[in-house]
């Protein structure tokens, strides 16, 4: 048995596309290598995972990207996660993302265009949904933006706010979450350029800036973040692909994930279609981003990127090639070098303990 403390990864996948559900793997800290330990299909299409506190240690949380959507908690006492309490309905369809905030698990429900708060109980299991906050609006892309589509939810670094990114409305919403009742309240909304289709957001280590990655256009929107007021202001945009490659309609790109180095020097994006990882440098403040390189993702259709806490290893979940690749990150340039991969059918995300 592998212990709970370190050296484990959990990989989500689409069971409807032949995935195994939640796969557990051992992590070799020296080489970055993953070794599969086992899997569970207790939740359908666990497309995104999160790590949080459980009874006496760590628990794993998953969304089930189904209709109706669900969320679940898992205990990590053994090599393979085991359900911790009942699977809970989220009151929305196709939840694609989740985050822990203010004693609650919050899900982003893509099809329904809403976010849901579920209480995390003392043993780490989930209570019934406490509140659902529905988004409103649409965007210019009639095929993808006919209605709200909440794609990501996360707590800001201060822990005072919940931020939700909506692809359908080209906006980012800032919400307050009552830790006692689970009530969600809209605090403010920041509009991005119409048609960019924002998918995911990552904060700078200083907490003064946030970077919003577009899915419908390969762009990164740099924003200033003020936790004192819960205000997000757009500063500018940076491409995440070279101009001639971004304009190639024959290989349209759908960026999926953005991660920032612990020291704030680099930023990486995963690019589906282009099947690459982009490397951007950040200036000393974090306000300016510049594209410096792209490298292959080690597979096809990279749906997620994860950086280990040391910043040394970068992991890509390649959905359509059915593998997770790992890369050694050059400490001077930020450019990742492919170091290996492991088979994980229909892989959708990776989280590390």
XYZ file of C-alpha atoms in Angstrom:
353
model
C 0.000 0.000 0.000
C 1.192 3.523 -0.839
C 0.869 5.967 2.058
C -1.349 9.027 2.109
C 1.333 11.641 2.662
C 3.005 12.134 -0.736
C 3.840 10.572 -4.038
C 0.336 9.987 -5.371
C -1.642 11.305 -8.295
C -5.293 10.902 -9.214
C -6.472 11.020 -12.800
C -10.037 11.688 -13.922
C -11.434 10.239 -17.151
C -14.620 9.892 -19.182
C -16.226 6.513 -18.501
C -18.621 7.179 -21.390
C -15.592 7.176 -23.731
C -13.899 4.063 -22.315
C -12.195 5.686 -19.333
C -11.699 3.881 -16.033
C -13.183 6.614 -13.866
C -10.775 7.798 -11.165
C -7.328 6.245 -11.540
C -4.782 6.280 -8.713
C -1.062 6.366 -9.504
C 2.187 6.440 -7.565
C 4.516 9.368 -8.319
C 8.299 9.028 -8.451
C 9.501 12.424 -7.229
C 12.944 11.934 -8.778
C 11.784 11.154 -12.327
C 8.208 12.459 -12.386
C 7.042 9.023 -13.512
C 3.529 7.748 -12.785
C 2.739 4.097 -12.046
C -0.944 3.122 -12.108
C -2.190 1.478 -8.903
C -5.852 0.933 -9.732
C -9.118 2.703 -10.488
C -12.777 3.096 -9.551
C -15.780 3.828 -11.743
C -18.080 4.670 -8.821
C -18.933 8.035 -10.434
C -19.810 8.484 -14.131
C -17.475 10.703 -16.162
C -15.369 12.116 -13.282
C -13.907 14.778 -15.561
C -12.411 16.954 -12.845
C -11.005 16.256 -9.375
C -9.917 18.246 -6.332
C -7.990 17.440 -3.156
C -9.214 18.612 0.233
C -9.356 17.795 3.941
C -10.986 14.576 5.108
C -11.356 12.727 8.383
C -7.831 12.465 9.759
C -6.164 13.335 6.474
C -6.895 13.994 2.830
C -10.008 13.380 0.749
C -10.585 13.413 -2.998
C -13.584 15.119 -4.614
C -14.978 14.530 -8.093
C -17.702 15.855 -10.332
C -19.712 13.447 -12.466
C -20.105 15.253 -15.805
C -23.519 13.726 -16.434
C -27.136 14.832 -16.718
C -28.223 15.289 -14.020
C -24.800 16.134 -12.632
C -23.344 14.765 -9.416
C -20.438 15.258 -7.033
C -18.757 12.775 -4.728
C -16.138 12.468 -2.010
C -13.584 9.661 -1.789
C -11.482 8.401 1.114
C -7.802 7.777 0.358
C -6.965 5.121 2.932
C -6.077 2.476 0.341
C -4.367 2.385 -3.005
C -7.692 2.970 -4.786
C -10.129 5.726 -3.676
C -13.330 4.538 -1.984
C -16.593 6.476 -1.837
C -16.969 8.547 1.302
C -20.671 9.098 1.949
C -23.374 9.300 -0.715
C -23.002 10.678 -4.238
C -24.823 14.026 -4.289
C -26.883 15.733 -6.984
C -25.637 19.240 -7.817
C -28.892 20.621 -9.196
C -27.367 21.185 -12.640
C -26.200 19.306 -15.719
C -22.663 18.446 -16.804
C -20.549 19.818 -13.942
C -17.069 20.311 -15.403
C -15.083 21.759 -12.521
C -15.059 22.006 -8.720
C -13.247 23.755 -5.893
C -13.219 23.846 -2.111
C -14.172 27.144 -0.479
C -15.566 28.257 2.893
C -16.348 24.726 4.162
C -18.129 23.868 0.919
C -17.491 22.127 -2.376
C -18.530 24.350 -5.279
C -19.192 22.959 -8.762
C -19.373 24.690 -12.158
C -22.278 23.203 -14.131
C -21.534 23.708 -17.825
C -24.795 22.817 -19.540
C -26.990 24.501 -16.948
C -24.831 27.611 -16.684
C -24.789 27.615 -12.896
C -22.637 26.996 -9.836
C -23.607 24.897 -6.822
C -22.397 24.854 -3.202
C -22.482 21.594 -1.207
C -21.386 21.480 2.447
C -18.312 19.431 3.345
C -19.172 17.519 6.516
C -16.859 16.777 9.431
C -15.777 13.410 8.012
C -15.051 14.906 4.582
C -18.226 13.609 2.947
C -20.694 15.866 1.163
C -24.084 17.080 2.311
C -27.001 17.844 0.025
C -26.677 20.918 -2.209
C -27.160 24.101 -0.173
C -27.580 26.598 -3.020
C -27.479 26.989 -6.795
C -26.627 30.310 -8.451
C -27.600 30.574 -12.108
C -25.687 32.672 -14.613
C -27.386 34.825 -17.230
C -26.338 35.997 -20.697
C -24.956 34.755 -24.015
C -22.204 35.476 -26.556
C -21.704 35.962 -30.301
C -20.800 32.331 -31.128
C -24.294 30.879 -31.649
C -22.991 27.327 -31.612
C -21.188 27.568 -28.258
C -22.479 30.730 -26.598
C -26.253 30.506 -26.964
C -26.579 30.466 -23.162
C -24.403 30.598 -20.033
C -21.845 27.790 -19.689
C -19.991 27.872 -16.371
C -16.678 26.136 -17.039
C -14.590 26.696 -13.924
C -15.009 27.699 -10.310
C -12.263 28.423 -7.777
C -11.563 30.241 -4.545
C -9.400 33.338 -4.817
C -6.082 33.278 -2.882
C -7.583 35.223 0.033
C -10.361 32.671 0.468
C -12.920 35.475 0.643
C -14.380 35.062 -2.847
C -15.522 32.391 -5.280
C -14.703 33.105 -8.912
C -16.576 31.447 -11.791
C -15.514 31.538 -15.440
C -18.328 31.381 -18.018
C -17.561 30.422 -21.611
C -21.077 31.217 -22.805
C -21.226 34.802 -21.556
C -17.588 35.870 -22.089
C -17.323 36.878 -18.458
C -15.919 36.109 -15.031
C -18.201 36.350 -12.008
C -17.099 37.065 -8.447
C -19.356 35.610 -5.755
C -19.600 35.606 -1.986
C -20.201 32.278 -0.228
C -21.684 32.159 3.268
C -19.704 29.462 5.146
C -22.584 28.881 7.577
C -25.439 28.448 5.120
C -23.803 27.778 1.761
C -25.694 30.663 0.180
C -24.035 32.020 -2.973
C -24.419 35.703 -3.841
C -23.241 37.481 -6.996
C -20.838 40.296 -6.078
C -19.630 41.450 -9.490
C -19.057 40.443 -13.103
C -16.173 41.295 -15.446
C -16.783 41.289 -19.192
C -14.081 39.941 -21.510
C -13.800 40.493 -25.234
C -16.866 38.942 -26.922
C -16.236 35.586 -28.583
C -13.099 34.635 -26.649
C -15.032 31.980 -24.717
C -13.159 32.057 -21.388
C -12.589 28.591 -19.967
C -10.140 28.634 -17.037
C -8.394 31.183 -14.807
C -5.219 31.046 -12.709
C -3.903 33.527 -10.145
C -0.365 34.903 -9.911
C 1.459 33.881 -6.687
C 1.327 37.516 -5.559
C -2.498 37.331 -5.821
C -2.421 40.711 -7.592
C -3.112 39.336 -11.091
C -5.271 36.680 -12.738
C -4.901 35.107 -16.167
C -8.002 33.991 -18.073
C -7.542 31.487 -20.905
C -9.926 31.608 -23.849
C -11.210 28.376 -25.372
C -12.825 29.826 -28.503
C -9.808 32.012 -29.280
C -6.214 31.101 -28.273
C -5.742 34.156 -26.082
C -4.739 34.903 -22.519
C -6.479 37.851 -20.856
C -4.400 39.445 -18.097
C -6.440 40.986 -15.272
C -5.710 42.896 -12.085
C -7.242 41.309 -8.978
C -8.136 43.250 -5.818
C -9.180 40.872 -3.044
C -10.093 43.737 -0.711
C -12.926 44.802 -2.996
C -13.482 41.585 -4.964
C -12.776 43.416 -8.211
C -11.306 41.971 -11.414
C -10.161 44.455 -14.102
C -8.988 43.561 -17.618
C -5.509 44.875 -18.519
C -4.857 43.300 -21.912
C -4.532 40.178 -24.054
C -1.629 37.981 -25.134
C -1.750 35.221 -27.789
C -0.860 31.711 -26.649
C 0.105 30.542 -30.159
C 2.288 32.076 -32.872
C 0.112 34.266 -35.101
C 0.437 32.151 -38.250
C -0.460 28.972 -36.356
C -3.389 30.520 -34.485
C -4.890 31.564 -37.828
C -4.809 28.057 -39.325
C -8.505 27.150 -39.678
C -7.602 23.611 -40.724
C -6.255 22.950 -37.235
C -8.444 25.093 -35.013
C -7.181 25.240 -31.455
C -9.234 25.042 -28.270
C -7.037 25.954 -25.274
C -8.024 24.122 -22.113
C -5.900 24.868 -19.055
C -3.568 27.516 -17.651
C -1.072 27.070 -14.802
C 1.436 29.481 -13.240
C 4.861 28.659 -11.779
C 5.163 28.897 -7.979
C 7.735 31.682 -8.378
C 5.570 33.586 -10.871
C 8.179 33.569 -13.675
C 6.364 31.319 -16.153
C 2.898 30.390 -17.305
C 1.831 27.372 -19.379
C -1.307 26.617 -21.389
C -2.594 23.366 -22.907
C -3.848 23.679 -26.481
C -6.233 21.082 -27.921
C -6.160 20.707 -31.697
C -2.714 22.251 -31.853
C -1.850 19.490 -29.358
C 0.784 21.563 -27.652
C 1.872 23.238 -24.458
C 2.641 26.951 -24.722
C 5.283 28.596 -22.558
C 4.867 32.252 -21.608
C 7.190 34.357 -19.490
C 5.819 36.777 -16.901
C 7.563 40.002 -15.953
C 8.658 40.653 -12.385
C 5.302 42.147 -11.402
C 3.192 39.544 -13.198
C 1.409 42.181 -15.285
C 3.039 41.359 -18.638
C 2.975 37.953 -20.359
C 4.887 37.001 -23.503
C 4.791 33.811 -25.589
C 8.265 32.283 -25.931
C 7.772 28.657 -27.064
C 5.391 25.813 -27.846
C 6.178 22.103 -27.443
C 4.220 18.940 -28.218
C 1.908 17.697 -25.459
C 3.002 14.061 -25.771
C -0.371 12.960 -27.106
C -3.617 14.306 -28.554
C -6.191 16.740 -27.151
C -4.557 17.885 -23.882
C -7.517 18.622 -21.631
C -5.594 19.474 -18.468
C -2.195 20.566 -17.174
C -0.898 20.119 -13.637
C 2.346 21.365 -12.124
C 3.867 19.613 -9.129
C 4.429 21.864 -6.087
C 8.177 22.089 -6.704
C 7.602 23.410 -10.218
C 9.913 20.720 -11.608
C 7.368 18.424 -13.292
C 4.443 19.266 -15.568
C 1.700 16.730 -16.366
C -0.655 16.744 -19.361
C -3.859 14.680 -19.500
C -4.268 13.827 -23.193
C -7.891 12.823 -23.662
C -7.991 11.517 -27.238
C -4.690 9.630 -27.184
C -5.584 8.160 -23.778
C -2.429 8.955 -21.872
C -0.876 11.224 -19.270
C 2.519 12.649 -20.202
C 5.047 14.226 -17.868
C 7.683 16.824 -18.623
C 10.802 18.109 -16.899
C 10.601 21.911 -16.677
C 13.803 23.804 -17.441
C 14.368 26.060 -14.432
C 15.954 28.813 -16.558
C 13.651 28.917 -19.594
C 10.438 27.300 -18.362
C 10.379 25.068 -21.456
C 9.152 21.537 -20.650
C 10.954 18.470 -22.043
C 8.960 15.262 -22.512
C 10.124 12.620 -20.024
C 7.515 9.835 -20.253
C 3.867 8.852 -20.331
C 1.419 6.283 -19.018
C -1.750 4.894 -20.591
C -4.967 6.277 -19.095
C -7.936 5.981 -21.506
C -9.995 9.167 -22.020
C -7.875 11.067 -19.468
C -9.346 14.425 -18.445
C -7.414 15.786 -15.457
C -4.588 15.117 -13.017
C -4.314 16.166 -9.364
C -1.356 15.531 -7.059
C -1.221 14.802 -3.353
